[in-house]
Every structure is written in structure tokens, then in C-alpha cells.
mmCIF file of N, CA, C and O in Angstrom:
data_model
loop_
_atom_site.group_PDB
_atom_site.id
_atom_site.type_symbol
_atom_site.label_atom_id
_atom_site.label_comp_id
_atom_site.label_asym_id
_atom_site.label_seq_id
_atom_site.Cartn_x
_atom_site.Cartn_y
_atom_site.Cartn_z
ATOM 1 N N UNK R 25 0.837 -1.189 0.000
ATOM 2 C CA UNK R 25 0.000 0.000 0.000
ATOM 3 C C UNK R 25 0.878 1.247 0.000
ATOM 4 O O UNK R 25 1.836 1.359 0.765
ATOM 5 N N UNK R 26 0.626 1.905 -0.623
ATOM 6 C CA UNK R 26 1.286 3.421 -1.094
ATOM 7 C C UNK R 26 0.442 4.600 0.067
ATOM 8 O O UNK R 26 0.642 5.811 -0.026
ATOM 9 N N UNK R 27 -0.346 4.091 0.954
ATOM 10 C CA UNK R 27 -0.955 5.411 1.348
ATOM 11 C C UNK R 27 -0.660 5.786 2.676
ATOM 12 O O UNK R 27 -1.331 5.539 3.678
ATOM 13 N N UNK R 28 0.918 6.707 2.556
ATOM 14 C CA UNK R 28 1.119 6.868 3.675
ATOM 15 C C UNK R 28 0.294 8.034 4.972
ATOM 16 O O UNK R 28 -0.231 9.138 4.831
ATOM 17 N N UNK R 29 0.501 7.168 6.179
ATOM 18 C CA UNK R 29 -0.317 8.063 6.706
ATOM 19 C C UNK R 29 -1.886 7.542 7.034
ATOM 20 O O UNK R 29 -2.707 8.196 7.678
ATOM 21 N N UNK R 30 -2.100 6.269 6.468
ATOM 22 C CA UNK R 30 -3.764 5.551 5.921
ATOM 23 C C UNK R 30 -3.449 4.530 7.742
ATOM 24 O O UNK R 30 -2.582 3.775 8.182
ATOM 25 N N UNK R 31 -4.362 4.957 8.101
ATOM 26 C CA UNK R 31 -4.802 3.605 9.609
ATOM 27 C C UNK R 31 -5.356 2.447 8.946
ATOM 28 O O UNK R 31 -5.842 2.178 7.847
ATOM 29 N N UNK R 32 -5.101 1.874 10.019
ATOM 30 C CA UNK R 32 -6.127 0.319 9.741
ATOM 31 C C UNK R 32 -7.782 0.406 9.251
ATOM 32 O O UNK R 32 -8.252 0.073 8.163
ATOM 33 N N UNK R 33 -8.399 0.904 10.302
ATOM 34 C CA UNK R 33 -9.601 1.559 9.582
ATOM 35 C C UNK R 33 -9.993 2.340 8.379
ATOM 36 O O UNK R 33 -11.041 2.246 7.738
ATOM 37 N N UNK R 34 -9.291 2.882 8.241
ATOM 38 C CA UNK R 34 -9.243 3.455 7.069
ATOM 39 C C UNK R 34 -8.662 3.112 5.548
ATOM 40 O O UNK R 34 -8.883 3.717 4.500
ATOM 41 N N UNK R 35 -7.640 1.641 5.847
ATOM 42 C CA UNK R 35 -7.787 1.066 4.973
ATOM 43 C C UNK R 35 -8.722 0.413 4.339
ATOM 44 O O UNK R 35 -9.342 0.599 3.293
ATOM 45 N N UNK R 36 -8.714 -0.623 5.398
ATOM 46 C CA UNK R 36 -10.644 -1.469 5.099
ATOM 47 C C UNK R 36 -11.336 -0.347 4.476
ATOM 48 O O UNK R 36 -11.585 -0.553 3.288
ATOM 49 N N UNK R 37 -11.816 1.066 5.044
ATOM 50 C CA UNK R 37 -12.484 1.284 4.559
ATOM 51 C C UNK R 37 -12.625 1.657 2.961
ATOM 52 O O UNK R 37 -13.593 1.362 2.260
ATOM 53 N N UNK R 38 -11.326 2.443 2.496
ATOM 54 C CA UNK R 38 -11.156 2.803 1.412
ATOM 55 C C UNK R 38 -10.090 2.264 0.674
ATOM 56 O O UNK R 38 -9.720 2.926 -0.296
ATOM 57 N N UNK R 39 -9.499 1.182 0.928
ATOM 58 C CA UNK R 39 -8.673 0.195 -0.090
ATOM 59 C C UNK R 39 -7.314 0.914 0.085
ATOM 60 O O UNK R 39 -7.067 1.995 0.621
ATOM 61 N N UNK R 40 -6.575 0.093 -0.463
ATOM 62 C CA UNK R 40 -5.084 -0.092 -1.475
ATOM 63 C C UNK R 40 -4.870 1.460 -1.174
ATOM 64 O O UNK R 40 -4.341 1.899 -0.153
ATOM 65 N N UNK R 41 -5.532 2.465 -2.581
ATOM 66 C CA UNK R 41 -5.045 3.526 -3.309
ATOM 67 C C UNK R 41 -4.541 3.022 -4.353
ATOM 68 O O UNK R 41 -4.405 3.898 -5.207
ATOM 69 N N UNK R 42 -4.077 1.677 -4.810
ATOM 70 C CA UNK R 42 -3.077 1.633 -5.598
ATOM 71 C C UNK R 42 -3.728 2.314 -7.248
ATOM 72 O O UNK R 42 -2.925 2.936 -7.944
ATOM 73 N N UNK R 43 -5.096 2.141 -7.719
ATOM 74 C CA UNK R 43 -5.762 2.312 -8.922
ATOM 75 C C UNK R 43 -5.390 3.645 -8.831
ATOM 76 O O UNK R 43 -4.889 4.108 -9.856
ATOM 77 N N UNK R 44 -5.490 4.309 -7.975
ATOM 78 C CA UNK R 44 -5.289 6.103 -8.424
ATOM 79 C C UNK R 44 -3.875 6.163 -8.100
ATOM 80 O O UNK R 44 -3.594 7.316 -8.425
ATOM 81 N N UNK R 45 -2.521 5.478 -7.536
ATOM 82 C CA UNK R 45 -1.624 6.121 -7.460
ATOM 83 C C UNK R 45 -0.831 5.435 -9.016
ATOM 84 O O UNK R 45 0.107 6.080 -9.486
ATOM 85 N N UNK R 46 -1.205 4.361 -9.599
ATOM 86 C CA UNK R 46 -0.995 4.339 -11.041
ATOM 87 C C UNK R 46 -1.691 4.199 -12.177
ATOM 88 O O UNK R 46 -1.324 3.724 -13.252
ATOM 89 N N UNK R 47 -3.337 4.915 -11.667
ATOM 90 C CA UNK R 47 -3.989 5.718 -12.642
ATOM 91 C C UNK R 47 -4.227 4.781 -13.746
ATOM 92 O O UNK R 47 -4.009 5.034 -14.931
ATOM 93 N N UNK R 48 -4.706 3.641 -13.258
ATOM 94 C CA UNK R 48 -5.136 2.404 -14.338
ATOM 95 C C UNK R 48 -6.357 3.034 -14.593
ATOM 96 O O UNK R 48 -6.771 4.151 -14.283
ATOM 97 N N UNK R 49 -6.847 2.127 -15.202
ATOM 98 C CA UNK R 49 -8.222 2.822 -16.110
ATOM 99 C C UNK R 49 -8.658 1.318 -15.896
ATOM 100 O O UNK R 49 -9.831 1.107 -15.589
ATOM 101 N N UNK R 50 -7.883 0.383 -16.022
ATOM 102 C CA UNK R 50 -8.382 -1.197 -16.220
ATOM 103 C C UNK R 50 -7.795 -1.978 -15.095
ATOM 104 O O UNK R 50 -6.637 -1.694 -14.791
ATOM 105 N N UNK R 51 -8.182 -2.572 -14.673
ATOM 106 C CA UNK R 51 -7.201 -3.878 -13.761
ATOM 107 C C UNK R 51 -6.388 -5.084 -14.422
ATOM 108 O O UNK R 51 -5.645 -5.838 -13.795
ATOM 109 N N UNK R 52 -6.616 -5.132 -15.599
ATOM 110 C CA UNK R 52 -5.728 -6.086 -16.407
ATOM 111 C C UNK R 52 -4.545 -4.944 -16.994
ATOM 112 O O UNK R 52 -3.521 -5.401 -17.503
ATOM 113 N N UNK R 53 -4.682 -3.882 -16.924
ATOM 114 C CA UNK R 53 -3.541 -3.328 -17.162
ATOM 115 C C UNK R 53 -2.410 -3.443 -16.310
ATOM 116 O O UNK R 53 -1.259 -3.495 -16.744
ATOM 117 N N UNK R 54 -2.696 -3.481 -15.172
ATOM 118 C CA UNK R 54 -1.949 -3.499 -14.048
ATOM 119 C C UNK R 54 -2.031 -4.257 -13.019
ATOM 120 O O UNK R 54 -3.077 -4.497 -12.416
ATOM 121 N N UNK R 55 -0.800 -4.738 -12.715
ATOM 122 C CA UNK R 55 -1.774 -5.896 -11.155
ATOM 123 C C UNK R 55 -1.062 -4.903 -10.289
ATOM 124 O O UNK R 55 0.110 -4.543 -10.177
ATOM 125 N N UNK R 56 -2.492 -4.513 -9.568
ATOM 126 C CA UNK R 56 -2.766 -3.818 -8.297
ATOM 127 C C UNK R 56 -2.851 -4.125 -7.105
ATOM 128 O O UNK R 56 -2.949 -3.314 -6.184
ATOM 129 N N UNK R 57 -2.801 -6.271 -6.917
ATOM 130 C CA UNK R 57 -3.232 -6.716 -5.721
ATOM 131 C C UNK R 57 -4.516 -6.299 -5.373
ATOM 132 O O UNK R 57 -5.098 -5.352 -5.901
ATOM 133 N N UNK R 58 -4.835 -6.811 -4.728
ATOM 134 C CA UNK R 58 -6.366 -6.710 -4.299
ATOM 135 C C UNK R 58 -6.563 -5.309 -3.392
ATOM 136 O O UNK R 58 -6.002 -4.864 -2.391
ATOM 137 N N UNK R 59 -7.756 -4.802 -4.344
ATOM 138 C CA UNK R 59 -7.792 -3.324 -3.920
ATOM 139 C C UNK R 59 -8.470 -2.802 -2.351
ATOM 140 O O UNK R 59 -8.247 -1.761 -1.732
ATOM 141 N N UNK R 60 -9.393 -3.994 -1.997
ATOM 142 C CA UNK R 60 -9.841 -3.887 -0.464
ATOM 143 C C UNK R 60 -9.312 -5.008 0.073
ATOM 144 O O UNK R 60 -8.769 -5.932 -0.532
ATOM 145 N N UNK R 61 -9.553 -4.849 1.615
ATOM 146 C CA UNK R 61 -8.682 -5.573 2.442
ATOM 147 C C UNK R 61 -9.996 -7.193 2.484
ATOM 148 O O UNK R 61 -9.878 -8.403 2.679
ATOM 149 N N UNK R 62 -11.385 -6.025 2.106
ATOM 150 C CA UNK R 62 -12.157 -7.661 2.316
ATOM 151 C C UNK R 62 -11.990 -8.660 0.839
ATOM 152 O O UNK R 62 -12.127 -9.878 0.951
ATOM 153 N N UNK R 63 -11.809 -8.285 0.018
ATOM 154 C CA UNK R 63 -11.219 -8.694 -1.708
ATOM 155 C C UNK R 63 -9.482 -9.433 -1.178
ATOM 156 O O UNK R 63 -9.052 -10.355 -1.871
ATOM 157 N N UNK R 64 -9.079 -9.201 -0.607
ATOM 158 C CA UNK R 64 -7.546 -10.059 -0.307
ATOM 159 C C UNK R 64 -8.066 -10.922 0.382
ATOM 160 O O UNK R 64 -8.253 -12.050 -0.074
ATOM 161 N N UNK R 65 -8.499 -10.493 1.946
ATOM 162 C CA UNK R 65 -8.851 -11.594 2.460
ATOM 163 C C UNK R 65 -10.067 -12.790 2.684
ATOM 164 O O UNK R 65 -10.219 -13.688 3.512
ATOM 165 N N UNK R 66 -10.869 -12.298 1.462
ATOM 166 C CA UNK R 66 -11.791 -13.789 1.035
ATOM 167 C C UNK R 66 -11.468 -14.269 -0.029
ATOM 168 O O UNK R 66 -12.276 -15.045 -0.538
ATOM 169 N N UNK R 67 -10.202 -13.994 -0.737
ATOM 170 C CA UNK R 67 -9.929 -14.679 -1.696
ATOM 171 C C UNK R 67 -8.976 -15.902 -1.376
ATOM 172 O O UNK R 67 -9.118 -16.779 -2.228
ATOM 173 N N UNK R 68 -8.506 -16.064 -0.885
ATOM 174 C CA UNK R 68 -7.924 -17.793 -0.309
ATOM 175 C C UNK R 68 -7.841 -17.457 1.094
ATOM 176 O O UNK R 68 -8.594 -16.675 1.673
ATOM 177 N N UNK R 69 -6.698 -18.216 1.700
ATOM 178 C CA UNK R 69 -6.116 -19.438 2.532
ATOM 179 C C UNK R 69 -4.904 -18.320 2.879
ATOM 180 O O UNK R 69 -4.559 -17.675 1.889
ATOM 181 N N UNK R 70 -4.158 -17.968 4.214
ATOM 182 C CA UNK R 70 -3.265 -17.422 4.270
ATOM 183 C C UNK R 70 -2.569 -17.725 5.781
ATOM 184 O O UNK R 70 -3.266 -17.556 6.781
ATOM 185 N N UNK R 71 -1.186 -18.172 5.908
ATOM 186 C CA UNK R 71 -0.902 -18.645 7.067
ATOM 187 C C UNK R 71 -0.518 -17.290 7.731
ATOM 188 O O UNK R 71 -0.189 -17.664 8.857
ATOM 189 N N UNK R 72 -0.391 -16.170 7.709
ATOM 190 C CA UNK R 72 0.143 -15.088 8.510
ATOM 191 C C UNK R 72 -0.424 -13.449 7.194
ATOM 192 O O UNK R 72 -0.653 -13.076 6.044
ATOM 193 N N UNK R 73 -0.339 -13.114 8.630
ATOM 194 C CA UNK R 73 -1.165 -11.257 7.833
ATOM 195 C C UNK R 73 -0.432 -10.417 8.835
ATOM 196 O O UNK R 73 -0.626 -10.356 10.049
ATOM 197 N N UNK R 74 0.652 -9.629 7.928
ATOM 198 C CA UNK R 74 1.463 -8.705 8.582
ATOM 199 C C UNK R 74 0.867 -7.168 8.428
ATOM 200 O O UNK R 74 0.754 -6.650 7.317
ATOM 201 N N UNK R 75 0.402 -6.312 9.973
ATOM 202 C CA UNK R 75 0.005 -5.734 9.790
ATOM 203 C C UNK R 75 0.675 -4.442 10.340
ATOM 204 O O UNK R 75 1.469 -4.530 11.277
ATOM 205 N N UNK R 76 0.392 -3.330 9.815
ATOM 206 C CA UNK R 76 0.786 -2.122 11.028
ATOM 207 C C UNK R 76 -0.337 -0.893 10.699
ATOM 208 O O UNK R 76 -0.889 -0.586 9.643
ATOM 209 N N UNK R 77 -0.392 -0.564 11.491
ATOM 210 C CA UNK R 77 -1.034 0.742 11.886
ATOM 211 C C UNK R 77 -0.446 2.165 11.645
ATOM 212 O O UNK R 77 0.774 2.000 11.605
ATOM 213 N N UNK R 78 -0.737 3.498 11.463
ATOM 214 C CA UNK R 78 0.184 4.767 11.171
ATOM 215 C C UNK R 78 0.923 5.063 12.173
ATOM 216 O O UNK R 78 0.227 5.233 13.174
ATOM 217 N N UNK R 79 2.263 5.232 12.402
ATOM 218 C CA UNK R 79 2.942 5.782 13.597
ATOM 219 C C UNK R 79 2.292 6.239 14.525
ATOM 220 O O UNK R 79 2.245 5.417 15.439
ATOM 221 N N UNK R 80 1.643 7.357 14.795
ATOM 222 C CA UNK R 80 1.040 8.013 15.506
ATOM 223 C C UNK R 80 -0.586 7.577 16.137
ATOM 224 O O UNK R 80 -1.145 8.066 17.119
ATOM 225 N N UNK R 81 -1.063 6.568 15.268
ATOM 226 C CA UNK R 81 -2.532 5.645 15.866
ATOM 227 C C UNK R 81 -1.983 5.200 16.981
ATOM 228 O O UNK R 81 -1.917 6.022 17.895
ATOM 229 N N UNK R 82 -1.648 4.339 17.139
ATOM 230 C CA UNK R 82 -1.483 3.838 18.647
ATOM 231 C C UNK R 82 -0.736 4.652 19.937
ATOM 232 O O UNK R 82 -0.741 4.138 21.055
ATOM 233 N N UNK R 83 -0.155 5.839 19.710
ATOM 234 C CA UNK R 83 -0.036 6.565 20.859
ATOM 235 C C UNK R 83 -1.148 7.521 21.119
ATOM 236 O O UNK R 83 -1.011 8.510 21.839
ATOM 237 N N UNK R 84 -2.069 7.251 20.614
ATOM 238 C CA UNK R 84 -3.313 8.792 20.400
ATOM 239 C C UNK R 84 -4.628 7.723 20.732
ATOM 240 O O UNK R 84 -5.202 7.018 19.902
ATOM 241 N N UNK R 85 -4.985 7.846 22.514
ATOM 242 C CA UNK R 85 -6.200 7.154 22.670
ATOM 243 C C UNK R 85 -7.291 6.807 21.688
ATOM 244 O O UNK R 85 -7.643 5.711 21.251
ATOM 245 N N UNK R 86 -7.757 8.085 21.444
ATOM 246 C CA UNK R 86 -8.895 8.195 20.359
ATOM 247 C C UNK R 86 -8.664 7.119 18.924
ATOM 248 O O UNK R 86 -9.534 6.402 18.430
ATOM 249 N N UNK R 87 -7.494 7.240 18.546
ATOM 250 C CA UNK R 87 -6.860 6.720 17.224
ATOM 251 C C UNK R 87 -6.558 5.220 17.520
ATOM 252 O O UNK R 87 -6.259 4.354 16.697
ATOM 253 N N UNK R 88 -6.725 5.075 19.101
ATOM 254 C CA UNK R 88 -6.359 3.390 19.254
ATOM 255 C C UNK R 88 -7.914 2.205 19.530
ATOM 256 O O UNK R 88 -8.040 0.996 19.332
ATOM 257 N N UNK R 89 -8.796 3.165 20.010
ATOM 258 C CA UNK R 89 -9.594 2.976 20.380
ATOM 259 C C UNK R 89 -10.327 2.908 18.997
ATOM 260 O O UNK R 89 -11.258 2.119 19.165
ATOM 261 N N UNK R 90 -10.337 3.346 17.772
ATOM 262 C CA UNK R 90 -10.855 3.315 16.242
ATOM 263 C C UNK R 90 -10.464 2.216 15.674
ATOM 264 O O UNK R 90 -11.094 1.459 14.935
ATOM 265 N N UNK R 91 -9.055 2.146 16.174
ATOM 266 C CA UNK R 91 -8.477 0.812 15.622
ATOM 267 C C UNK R 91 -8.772 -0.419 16.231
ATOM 268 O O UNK R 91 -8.981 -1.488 15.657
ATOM 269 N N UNK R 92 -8.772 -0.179 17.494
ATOM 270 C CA UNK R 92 -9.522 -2.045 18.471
ATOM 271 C C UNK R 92 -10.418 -2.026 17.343
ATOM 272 O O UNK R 92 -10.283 -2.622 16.274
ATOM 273 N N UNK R 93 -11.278 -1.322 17.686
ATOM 274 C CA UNK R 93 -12.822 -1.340 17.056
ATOM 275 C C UNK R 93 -13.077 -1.709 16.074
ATOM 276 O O UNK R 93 -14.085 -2.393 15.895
ATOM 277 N N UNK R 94 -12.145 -1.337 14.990
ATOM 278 C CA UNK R 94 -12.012 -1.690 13.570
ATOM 279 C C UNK R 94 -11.361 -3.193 13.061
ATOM 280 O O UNK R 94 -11.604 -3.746 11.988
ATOM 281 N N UNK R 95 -10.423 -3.709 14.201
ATOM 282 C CA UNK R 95 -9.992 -4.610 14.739
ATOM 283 C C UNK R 95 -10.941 -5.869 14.737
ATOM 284 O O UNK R 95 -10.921 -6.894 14.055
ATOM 285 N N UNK R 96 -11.676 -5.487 15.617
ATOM 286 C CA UNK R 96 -12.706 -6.526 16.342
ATOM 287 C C UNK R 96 -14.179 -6.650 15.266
ATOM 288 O O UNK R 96 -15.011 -7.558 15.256
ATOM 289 N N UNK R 97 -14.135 -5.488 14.473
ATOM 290 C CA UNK R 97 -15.570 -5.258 13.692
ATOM 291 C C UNK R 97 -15.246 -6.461 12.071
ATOM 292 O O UNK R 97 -15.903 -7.433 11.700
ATOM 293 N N UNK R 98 -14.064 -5.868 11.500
ATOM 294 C CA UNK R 98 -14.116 -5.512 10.635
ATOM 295 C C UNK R 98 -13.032 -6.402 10.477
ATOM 296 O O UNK R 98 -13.191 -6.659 9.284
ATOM 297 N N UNK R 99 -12.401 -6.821 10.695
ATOM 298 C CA UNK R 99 -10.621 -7.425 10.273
ATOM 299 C C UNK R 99 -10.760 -9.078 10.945
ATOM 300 O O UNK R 99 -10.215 -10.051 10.424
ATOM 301 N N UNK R 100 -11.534 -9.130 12.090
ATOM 302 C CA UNK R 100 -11.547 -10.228 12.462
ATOM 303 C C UNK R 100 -12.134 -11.193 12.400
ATOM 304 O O UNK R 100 -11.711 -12.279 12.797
ATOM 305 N N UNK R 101 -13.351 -10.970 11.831
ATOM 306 C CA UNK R 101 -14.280 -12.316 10.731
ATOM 307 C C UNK R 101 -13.302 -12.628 9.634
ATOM 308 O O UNK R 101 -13.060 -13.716 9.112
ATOM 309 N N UNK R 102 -12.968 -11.851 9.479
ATOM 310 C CA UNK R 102 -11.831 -11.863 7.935
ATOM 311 C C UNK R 102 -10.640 -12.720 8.103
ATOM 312 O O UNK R 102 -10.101 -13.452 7.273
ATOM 313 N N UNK R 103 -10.348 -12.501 9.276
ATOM 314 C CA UNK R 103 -9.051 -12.831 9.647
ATOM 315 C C UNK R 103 -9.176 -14.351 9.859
ATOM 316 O O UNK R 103 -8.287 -15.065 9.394
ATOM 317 N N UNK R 104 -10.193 -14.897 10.514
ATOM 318 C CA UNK R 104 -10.724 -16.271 11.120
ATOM 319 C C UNK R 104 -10.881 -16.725 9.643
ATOM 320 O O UNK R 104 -9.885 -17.348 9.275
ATOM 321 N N UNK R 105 -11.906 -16.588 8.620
ATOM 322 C CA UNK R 105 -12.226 -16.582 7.397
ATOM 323 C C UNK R 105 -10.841 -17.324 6.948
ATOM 324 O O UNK R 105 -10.598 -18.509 7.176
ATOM 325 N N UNK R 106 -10.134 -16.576 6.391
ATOM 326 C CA UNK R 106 -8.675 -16.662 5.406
ATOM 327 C C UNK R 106 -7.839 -17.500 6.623
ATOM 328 O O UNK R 106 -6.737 -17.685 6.107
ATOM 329 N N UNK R 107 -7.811 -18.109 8.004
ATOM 330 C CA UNK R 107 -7.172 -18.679 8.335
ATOM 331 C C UNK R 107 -5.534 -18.272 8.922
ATOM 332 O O UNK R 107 -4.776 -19.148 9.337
ATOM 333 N N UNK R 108 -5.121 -16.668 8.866
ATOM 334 C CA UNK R 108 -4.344 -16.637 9.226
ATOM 335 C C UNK R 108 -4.110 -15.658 10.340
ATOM 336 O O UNK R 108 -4.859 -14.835 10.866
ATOM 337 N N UNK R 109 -2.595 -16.052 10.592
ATOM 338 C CA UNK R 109 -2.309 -15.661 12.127
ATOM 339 C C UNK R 109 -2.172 -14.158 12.041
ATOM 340 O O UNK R 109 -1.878 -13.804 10.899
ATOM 341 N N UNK R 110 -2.297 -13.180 12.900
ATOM 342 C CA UNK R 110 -2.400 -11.650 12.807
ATOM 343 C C UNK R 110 -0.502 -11.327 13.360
ATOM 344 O O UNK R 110 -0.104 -11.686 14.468
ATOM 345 N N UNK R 111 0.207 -10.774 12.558
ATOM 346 C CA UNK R 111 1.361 -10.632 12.808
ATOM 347 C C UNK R 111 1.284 -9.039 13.095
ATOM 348 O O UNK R 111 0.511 -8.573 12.257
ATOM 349 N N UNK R 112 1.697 -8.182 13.808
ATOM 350 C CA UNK R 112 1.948 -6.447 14.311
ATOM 351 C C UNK R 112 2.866 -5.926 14.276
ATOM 352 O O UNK R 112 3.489 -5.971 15.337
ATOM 353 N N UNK R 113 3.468 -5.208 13.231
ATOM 354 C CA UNK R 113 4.548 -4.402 13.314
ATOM 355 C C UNK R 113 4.383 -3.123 13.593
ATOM 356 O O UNK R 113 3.369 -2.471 13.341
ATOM 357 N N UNK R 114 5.310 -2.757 14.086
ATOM 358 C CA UNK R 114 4.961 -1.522 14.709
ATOM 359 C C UNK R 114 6.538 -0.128 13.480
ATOM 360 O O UNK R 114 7.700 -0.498 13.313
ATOM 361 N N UNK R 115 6.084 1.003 13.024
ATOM 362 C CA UNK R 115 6.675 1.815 12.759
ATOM 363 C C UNK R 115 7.585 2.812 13.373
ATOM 364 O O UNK R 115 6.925 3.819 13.628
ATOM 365 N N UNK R 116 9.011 2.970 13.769
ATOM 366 C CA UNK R 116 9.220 3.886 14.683
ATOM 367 C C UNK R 116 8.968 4.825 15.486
ATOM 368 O O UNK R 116 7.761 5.053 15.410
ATOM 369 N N UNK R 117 9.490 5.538 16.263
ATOM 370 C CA UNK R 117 8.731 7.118 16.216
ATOM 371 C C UNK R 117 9.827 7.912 15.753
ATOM 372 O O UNK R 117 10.974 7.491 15.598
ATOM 373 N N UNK R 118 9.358 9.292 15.499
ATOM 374 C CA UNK R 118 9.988 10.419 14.985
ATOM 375 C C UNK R 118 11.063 10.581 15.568
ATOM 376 O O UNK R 118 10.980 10.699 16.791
ATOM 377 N N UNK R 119 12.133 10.633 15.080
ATOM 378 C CA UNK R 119 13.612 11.800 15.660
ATOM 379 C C UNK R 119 13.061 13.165 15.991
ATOM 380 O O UNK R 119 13.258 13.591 17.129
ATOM 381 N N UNK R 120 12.403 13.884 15.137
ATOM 382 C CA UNK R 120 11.605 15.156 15.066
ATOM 383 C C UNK R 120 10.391 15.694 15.375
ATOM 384 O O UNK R 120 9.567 14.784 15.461
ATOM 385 N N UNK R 121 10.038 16.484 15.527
ATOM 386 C CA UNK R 121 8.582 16.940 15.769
ATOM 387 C C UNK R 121 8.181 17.237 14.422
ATOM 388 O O UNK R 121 8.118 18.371 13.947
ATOM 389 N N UNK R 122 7.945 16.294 13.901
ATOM 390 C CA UNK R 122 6.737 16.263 12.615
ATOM 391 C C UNK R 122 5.214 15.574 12.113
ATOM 392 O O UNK R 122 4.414 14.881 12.743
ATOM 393 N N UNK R 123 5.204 15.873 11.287
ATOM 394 C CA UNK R 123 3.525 15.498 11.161
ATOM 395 C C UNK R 123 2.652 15.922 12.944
ATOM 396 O O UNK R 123 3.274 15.357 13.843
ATOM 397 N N UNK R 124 2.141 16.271 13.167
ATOM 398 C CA UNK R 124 1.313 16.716 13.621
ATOM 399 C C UNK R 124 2.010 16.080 15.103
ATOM 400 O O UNK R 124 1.127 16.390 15.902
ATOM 401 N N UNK R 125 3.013 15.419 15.859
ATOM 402 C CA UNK R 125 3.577 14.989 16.685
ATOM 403 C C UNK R 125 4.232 15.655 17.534
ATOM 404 O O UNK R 125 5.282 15.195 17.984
ATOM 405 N N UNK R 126 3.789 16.774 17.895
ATOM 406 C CA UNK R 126 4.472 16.974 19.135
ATOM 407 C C UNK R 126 3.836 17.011 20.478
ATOM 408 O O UNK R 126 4.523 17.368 21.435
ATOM 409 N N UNK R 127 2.362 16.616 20.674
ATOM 410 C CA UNK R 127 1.414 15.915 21.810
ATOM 411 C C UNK R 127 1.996 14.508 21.684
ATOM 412 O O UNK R 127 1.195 13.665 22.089
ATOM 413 N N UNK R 128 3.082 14.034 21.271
ATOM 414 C CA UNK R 128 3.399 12.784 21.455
ATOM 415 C C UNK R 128 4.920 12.748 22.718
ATOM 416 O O UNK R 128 5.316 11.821 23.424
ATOM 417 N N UNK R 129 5.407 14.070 22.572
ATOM 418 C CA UNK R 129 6.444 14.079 23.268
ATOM 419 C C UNK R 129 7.691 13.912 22.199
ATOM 420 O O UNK R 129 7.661 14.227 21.009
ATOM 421 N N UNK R 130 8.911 13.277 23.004
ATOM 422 C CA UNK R 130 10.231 13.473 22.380
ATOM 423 C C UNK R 130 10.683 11.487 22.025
ATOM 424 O O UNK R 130 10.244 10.479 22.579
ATOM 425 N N UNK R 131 11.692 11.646 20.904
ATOM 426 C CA UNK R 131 11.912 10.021 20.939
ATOM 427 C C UNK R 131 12.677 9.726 22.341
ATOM 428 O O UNK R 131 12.367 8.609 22.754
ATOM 429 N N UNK R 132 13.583 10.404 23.187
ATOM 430 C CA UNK R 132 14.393 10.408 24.008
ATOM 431 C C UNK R 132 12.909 9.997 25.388
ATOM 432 O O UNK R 132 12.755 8.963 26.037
ATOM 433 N N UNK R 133 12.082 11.266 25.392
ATOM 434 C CA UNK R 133 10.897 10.182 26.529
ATOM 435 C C UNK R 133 10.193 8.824 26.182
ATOM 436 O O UNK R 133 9.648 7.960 26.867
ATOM 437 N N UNK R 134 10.408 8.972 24.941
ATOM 438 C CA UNK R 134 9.177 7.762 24.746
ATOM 439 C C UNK R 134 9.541 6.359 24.952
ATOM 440 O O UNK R 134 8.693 5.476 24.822
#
């Protein structure tokens, strides 16, 4: 997925991105992988699903609490479905105060 910045929820909800970030017109023009997360995962059998969340979702109550939710709603019939194990990676945090991060504190506290 190309959409940086996109949560878990917000993938499910609105796919990939990949059709608009290379502006296919067709899907046989291009393999895009499966453009929603429910289109990947009812299409087979999968022993592991590596996932992560946007840097900043899981230190931001509100943003973690969207994600259980989205978690438990939405990802986890799916997940049982396709058979595989839920793997969590997690993205660093900032050296810097960027993107909207500085209610997050410093990398040195965190």
C-alpha cells in the first residue's frame, strides 16, 4: 500500500489507493493486488497477515480505540475466514517533531 499516513480503519475502509496512485483505467492493465482488504482476504487461505497501523494511531487514545474497534468489527471475521495468524509491526517514532507529533512528546521520553 502506497498510502502513507492511511490507519487500519481506514484502509478497510477505502482500499489499497493503488488504482489512483498508477492511474489504471483497467485492472488487467496493471496488477494492483487486491484493492480492499475484504477482496484479499476472502480470496484464499493465508498462514500469517502482517500488519501495522500509522505511527502516531497507537499513541493517540482516540486513534487506538478506532483501531480495536475496527480490529474486532471488521478485520476479524476476515481474519478467522482466510485462516491466518495476525502478525503487528509496529513503525518507529519520529527523531523530530513532525507530522502533527508533538502531543506525542520526544523520541528520548518515549
Amino acid at each position: 500500500c502506497l498510502r502513507g499516513g492511511a490507519s487500519l480503519p481506514s484502509l478497510f475502509r477505502e482500499g489499497n489507493g493503488m488504482r489512483n496512485k498508477f492511474r489504471t483505467l483497467r485492472e488487467s492493465e496493471t496488477d494492483i493486488g487486491s484493492s480492499t482488504v475484504s477482496a484479499m482476504l476472502s480470496s484464499r487461505q493465508y498462514d500469517f497477515l502482517i500488519m501495522n497501523d500509522y505511527t502516531q494511531a497507537p499513541a493517540r487514545i482516540e486513534r487506538r480505540e478506532e483501531t480495536l474497534s475496527s480490529l474486532q468489527s471488521d478485520y476479524l471475521p476476515l481474519i478467522r475466514q482466510c485462516g491466518a495468524t495476525p502478525v503487528f509491526i509496529i513503525t518507529p517514532a519520529y527523531r523530530k517533531q513532525v507530522n502533527n507529533s508533538t502531543g506525542l512528546g520526544s523520541s528520548e521520553t518515549f
